[in-house]
Coordinates of C-alpha atoms in Angstrom, one line a residue:
X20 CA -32.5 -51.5 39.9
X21 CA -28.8 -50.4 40.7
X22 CA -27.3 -51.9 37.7
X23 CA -30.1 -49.7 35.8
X24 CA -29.3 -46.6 37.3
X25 CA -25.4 -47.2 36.9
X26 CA -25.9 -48.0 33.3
X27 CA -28.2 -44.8 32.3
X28 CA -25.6 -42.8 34.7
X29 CA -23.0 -44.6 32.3
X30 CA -24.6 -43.8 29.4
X31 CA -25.0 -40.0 29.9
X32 CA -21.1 -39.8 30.4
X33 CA -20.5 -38.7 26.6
X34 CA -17.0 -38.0 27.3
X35 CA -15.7 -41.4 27.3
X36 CA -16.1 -41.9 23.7
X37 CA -13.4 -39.8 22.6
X38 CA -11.2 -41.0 25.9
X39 CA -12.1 -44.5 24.4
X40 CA -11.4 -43.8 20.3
X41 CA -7.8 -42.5 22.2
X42 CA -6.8 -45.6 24.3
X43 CA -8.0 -48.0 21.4
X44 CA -6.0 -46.9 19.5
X45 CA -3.2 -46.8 22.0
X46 CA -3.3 -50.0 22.9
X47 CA -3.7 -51.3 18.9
X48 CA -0.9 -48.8 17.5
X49 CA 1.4 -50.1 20.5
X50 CA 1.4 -53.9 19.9
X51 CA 0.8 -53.2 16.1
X52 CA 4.4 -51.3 16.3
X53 CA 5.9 -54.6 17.9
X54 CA 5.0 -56.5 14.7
X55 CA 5.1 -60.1 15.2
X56 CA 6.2 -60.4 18.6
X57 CA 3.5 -57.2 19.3
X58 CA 0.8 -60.3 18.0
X59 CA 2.2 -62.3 20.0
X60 CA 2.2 -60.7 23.3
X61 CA -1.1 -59.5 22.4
X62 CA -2.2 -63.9 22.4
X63 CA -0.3 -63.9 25.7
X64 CA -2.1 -61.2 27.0
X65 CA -5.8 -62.2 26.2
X66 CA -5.0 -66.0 27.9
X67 CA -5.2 -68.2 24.6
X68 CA -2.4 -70.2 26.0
X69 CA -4.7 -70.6 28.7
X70 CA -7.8 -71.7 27.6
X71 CA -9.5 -68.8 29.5
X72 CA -9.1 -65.5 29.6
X73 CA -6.2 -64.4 31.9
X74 CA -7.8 -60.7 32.9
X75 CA -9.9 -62.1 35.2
X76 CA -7.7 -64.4 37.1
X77 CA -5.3 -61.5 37.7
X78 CA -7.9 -59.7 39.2
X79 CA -8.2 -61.6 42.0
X80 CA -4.6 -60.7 43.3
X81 CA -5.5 -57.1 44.3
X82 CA -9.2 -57.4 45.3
X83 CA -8.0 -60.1 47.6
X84 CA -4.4 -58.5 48.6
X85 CA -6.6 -55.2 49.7
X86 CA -9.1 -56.4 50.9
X87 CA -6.2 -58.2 53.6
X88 CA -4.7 -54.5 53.2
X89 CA -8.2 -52.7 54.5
X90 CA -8.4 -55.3 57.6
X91 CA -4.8 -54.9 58.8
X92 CA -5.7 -51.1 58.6
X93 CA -8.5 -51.6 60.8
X94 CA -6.5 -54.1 63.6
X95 CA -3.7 -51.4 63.2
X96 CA -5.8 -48.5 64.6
X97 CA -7.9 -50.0 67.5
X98 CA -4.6 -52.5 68.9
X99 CA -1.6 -50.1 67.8
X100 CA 0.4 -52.9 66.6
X101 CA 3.7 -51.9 64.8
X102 CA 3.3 -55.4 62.7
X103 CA -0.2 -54.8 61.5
X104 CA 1.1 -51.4 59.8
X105 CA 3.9 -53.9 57.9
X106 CA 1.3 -56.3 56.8
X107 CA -1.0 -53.9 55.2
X108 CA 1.8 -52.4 53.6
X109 CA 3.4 -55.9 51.9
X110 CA -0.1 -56.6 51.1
X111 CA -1.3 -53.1 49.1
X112 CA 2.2 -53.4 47.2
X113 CA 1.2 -57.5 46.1
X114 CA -1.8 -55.6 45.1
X115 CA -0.4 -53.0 43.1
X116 CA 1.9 -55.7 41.5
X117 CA -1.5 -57.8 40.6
X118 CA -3.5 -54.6 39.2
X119 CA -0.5 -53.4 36.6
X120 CA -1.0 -57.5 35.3
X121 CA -4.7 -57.4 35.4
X122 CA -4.7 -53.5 33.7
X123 CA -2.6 -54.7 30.9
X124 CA -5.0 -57.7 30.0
X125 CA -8.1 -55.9 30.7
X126 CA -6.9 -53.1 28.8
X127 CA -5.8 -55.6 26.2
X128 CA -9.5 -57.3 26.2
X129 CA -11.1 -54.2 26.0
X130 CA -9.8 -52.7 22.8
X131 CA -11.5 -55.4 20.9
X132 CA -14.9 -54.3 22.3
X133 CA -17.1 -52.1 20.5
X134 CA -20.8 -50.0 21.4
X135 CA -21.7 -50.2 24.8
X136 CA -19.4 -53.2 26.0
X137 CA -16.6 -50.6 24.9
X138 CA -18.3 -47.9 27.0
X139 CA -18.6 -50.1 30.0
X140 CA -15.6 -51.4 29.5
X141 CA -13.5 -48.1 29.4
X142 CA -15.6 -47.1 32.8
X143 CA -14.2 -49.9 34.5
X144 CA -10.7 -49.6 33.4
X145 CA -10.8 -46.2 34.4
X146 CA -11.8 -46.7 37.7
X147 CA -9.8 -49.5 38.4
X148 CA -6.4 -47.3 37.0
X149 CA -8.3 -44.8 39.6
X150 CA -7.8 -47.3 42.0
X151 CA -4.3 -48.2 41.0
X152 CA -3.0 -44.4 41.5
X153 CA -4.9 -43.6 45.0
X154 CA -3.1 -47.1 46.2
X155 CA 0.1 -46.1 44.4
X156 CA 0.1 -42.5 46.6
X157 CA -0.8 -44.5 49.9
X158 CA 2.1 -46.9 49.6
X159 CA 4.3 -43.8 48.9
X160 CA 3.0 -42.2 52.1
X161 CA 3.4 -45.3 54.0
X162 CA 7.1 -46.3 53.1
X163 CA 8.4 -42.8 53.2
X164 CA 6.9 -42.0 57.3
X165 CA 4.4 -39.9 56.0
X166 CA 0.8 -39.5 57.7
X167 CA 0.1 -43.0 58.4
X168 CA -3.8 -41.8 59.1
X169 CA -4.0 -40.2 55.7
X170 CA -2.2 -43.4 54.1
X171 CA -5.2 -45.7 55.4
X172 CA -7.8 -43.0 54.4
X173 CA -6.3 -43.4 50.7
X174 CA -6.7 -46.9 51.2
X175 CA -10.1 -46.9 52.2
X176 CA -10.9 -45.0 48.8
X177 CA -9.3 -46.8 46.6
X178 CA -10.9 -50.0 47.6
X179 CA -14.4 -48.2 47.2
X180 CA -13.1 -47.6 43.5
X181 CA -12.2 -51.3 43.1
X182 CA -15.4 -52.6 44.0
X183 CA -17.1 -50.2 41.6
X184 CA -15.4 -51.1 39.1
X185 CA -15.3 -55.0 40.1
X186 CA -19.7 -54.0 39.7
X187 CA -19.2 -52.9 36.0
X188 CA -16.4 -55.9 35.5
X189 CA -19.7 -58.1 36.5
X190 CA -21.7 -56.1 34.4
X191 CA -19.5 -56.8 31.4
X192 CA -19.6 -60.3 31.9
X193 CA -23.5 -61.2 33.0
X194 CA -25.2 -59.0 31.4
X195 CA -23.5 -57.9 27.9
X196 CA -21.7 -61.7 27.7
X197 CA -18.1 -60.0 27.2
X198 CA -15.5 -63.0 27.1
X199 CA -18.4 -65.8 27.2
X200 CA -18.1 -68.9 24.8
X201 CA -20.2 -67.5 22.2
X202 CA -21.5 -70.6 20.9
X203 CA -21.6 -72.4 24.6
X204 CA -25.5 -72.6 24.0
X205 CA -25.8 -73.8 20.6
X206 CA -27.2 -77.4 20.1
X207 CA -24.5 -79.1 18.7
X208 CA -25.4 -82.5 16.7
X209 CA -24.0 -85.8 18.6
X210 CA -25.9 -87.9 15.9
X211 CA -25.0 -87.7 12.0
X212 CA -26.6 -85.1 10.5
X213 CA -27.5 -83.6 7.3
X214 CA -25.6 -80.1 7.0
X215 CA -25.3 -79.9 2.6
X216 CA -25.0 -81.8 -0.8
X217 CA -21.9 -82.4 -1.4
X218 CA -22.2 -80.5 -4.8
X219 CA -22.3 -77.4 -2.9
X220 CA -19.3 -77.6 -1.6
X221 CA -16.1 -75.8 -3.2
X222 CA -12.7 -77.3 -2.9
X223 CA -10.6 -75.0 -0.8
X224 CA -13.3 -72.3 -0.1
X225 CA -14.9 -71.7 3.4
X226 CA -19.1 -72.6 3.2
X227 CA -21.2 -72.2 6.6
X228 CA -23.7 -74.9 6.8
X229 CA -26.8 -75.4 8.9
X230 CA -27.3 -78.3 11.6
X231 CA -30.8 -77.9 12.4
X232 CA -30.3 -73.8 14.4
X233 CA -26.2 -74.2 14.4
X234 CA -24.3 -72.8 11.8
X235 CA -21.5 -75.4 10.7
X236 CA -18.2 -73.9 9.0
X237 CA -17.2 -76.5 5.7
X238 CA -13.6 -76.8 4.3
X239 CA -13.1 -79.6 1.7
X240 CA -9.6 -80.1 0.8
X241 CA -8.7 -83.2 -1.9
X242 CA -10.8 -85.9 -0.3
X243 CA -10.9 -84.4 3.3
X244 CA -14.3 -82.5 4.7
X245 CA -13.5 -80.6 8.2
X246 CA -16.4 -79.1 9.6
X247 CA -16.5 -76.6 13.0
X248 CA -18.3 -74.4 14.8
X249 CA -18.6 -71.5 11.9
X250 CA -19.7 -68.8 15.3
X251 CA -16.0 -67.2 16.5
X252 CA -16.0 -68.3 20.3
X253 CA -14.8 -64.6 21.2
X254 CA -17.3 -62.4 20.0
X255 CA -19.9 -64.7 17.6
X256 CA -18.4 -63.3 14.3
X257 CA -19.1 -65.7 11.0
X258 CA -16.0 -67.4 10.4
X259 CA -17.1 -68.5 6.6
X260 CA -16.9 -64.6 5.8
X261 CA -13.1 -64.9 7.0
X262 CA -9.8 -65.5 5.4
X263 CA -8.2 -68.6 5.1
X264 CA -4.1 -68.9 5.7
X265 CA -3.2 -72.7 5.1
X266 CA -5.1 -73.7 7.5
X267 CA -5.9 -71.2 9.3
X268 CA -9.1 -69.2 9.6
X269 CA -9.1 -66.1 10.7
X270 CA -12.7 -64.2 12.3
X271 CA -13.4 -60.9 10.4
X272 CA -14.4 -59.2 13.6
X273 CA -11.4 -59.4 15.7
X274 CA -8.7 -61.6 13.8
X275 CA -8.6 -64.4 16.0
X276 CA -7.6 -67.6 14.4
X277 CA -8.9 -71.3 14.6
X278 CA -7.4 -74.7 12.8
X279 CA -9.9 -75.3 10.6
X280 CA -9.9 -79.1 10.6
X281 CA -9.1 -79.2 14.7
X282 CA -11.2 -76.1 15.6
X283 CA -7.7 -75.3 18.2
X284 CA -7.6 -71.9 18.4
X285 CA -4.5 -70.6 17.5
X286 CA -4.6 -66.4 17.8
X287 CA -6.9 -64.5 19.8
X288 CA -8.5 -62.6 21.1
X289 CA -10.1 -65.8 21.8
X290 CA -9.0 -68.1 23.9
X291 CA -12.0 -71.0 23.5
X292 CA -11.1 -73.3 20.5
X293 CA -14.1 -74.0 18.0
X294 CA -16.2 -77.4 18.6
X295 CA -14.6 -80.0 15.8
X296 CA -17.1 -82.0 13.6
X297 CA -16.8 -85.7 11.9
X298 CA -17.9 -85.3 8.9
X299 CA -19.4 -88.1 6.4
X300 CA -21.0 -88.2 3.0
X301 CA -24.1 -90.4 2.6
X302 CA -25.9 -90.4 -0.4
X303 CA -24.4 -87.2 -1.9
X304 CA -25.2 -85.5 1.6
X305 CA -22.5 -83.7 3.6
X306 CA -23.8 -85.1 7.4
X307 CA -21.6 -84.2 10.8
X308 CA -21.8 -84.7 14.3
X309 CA -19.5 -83.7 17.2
X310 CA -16.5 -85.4 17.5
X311 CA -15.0 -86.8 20.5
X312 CA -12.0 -85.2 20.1
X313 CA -13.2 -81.9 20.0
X314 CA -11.4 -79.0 21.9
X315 CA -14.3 -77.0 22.5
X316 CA -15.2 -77.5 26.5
X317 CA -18.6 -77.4 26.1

């Protein structure tokens, strides 16, 4: 019931298309204007090094660092203690160190979303820079003798912000499926299985296949067959309408790139390599079946 009412309240806020068209094309124009190394930080950024995307293990630094932050505020005004005001103050600036990591990878996940995960998405962020700025303005307060009383009352709201927006972060994740392993549910084949005739298959050209419900990308190159999971693990998008680089295929929806023999992902945004097939041909039939050495987690 409350994450209907959010999303209709959400969805009446017209203004945050244009704010969203705007920061998109922030965020692209200012690692697009680093070039190479812009691409690269970008990788860095979404967690492919990782495995998993690196947003969401930032953001456990300030949720947990204020929540500390909100409890020391509270000892602080019913004991008086001089040391409880130093530990919520060392633990709202840890925070504010662990928000400006997790805003530059959300941010950084985001402008590859699109519809209403972008509108979501742009909700959140806001709140949670909200939330950056209220505790930016109480540590001020705080470290330069200002009204300590006004300091924790800053506090206080900027931690209603971030749980808000930690709501919507939920939101994005468990009930639009932003980040998921989009091809985490799809039976894949652990028998040897009949995907194409080998006549249909073009040297050096990119043809999705069908196991049974699961699409199967094909690459035949000399006497080699690689097969992998032809859904992008970021987003779903069809990697056999991609572009091929060596042997690199790269997703037409948000150029992230996957070794098309290994399945290793190798650009993001995505940060789940693709399941790797064996491959065989029987009979003039291309067959496959998930191989042991596959890279894909699930």
């Amino acid at each position: 019931m409350i994450n209907h009412i959010v999303n209709r309240f959400i969805d009446r806020q017209r203004w945050l298309e244009p704010v969203a068209d705007f920061l998109q094309k922030v965020v692209a124009g200012a690692y697009k204007l680093l070039g190479k190394p812009g691409h690269d930080l970008k990788t860095l950024a979404h967690g492919t090094w990782l495995g998993h995307p690196l947003h969401p293990v930032l953001t456990d630094i300030p949720i947990g660092a204020w929540t500390l932050a909100v409890l020391f505020d509270i000892i602080y005004l019913f004991r008086g203690t001089h040391g409880w005001v130093s530990a919520a103050d060392v633990t709202i600036f840890v925070g504010l160190l662990g928000a400006l990591g997790a805003a530059i990878t959300g941010y950084t996940d985001w402008s590859d979303t699109f519809d209403r995960e972008r509108r979501v998405g742009i909700a959140h962020g806001l709140l949670n820079t909200a939330a950056i700025v209220v505790y930016l303005v109480s540590l001020i307060i705080r470290v330069t003798h200002g009204s300590r009383g006004l300091a924790i009352v800053l506090a206080l709201i900027g931690y209603g912000i971030v749980i808000t927006a930690a709501f919507l972060g939920g939101d994005l994740v468990f009930s639009i499926g932003t980040g998921v392993n989009h091809h985490a549910w799809q039976e894949v084949p652990t028998k040897f299985t009949r995907v194409m005739l080998e006549g249909q298959l073009t040297e050096g050209m990119l043809v999705k296949a069908m196991a049974g419900d699961t699409p199967i990308l094909l690459y035949k190159r000399g006497d080699t067959v690689c097969a992998i999971s032809e859904t992008c693990s970021h987003a779903g998008g069809p990697l056999s309408e991609g572009e091929l680089d060596g042997n690199l295929v790269q997703c037409p929806w948000h150029a992230s790139r996957f070794d098309v023999c290994t399945g290793l992902v190798k650009g993001g945004p995505a940060t789940i390599s693709q399941v790797r097939y064996e491959t065989r041909i029987q009979n003039g039939q291309i067959e496959v079946r998930r191989s042991e050495d596959t890279l894909q987690p699930n």
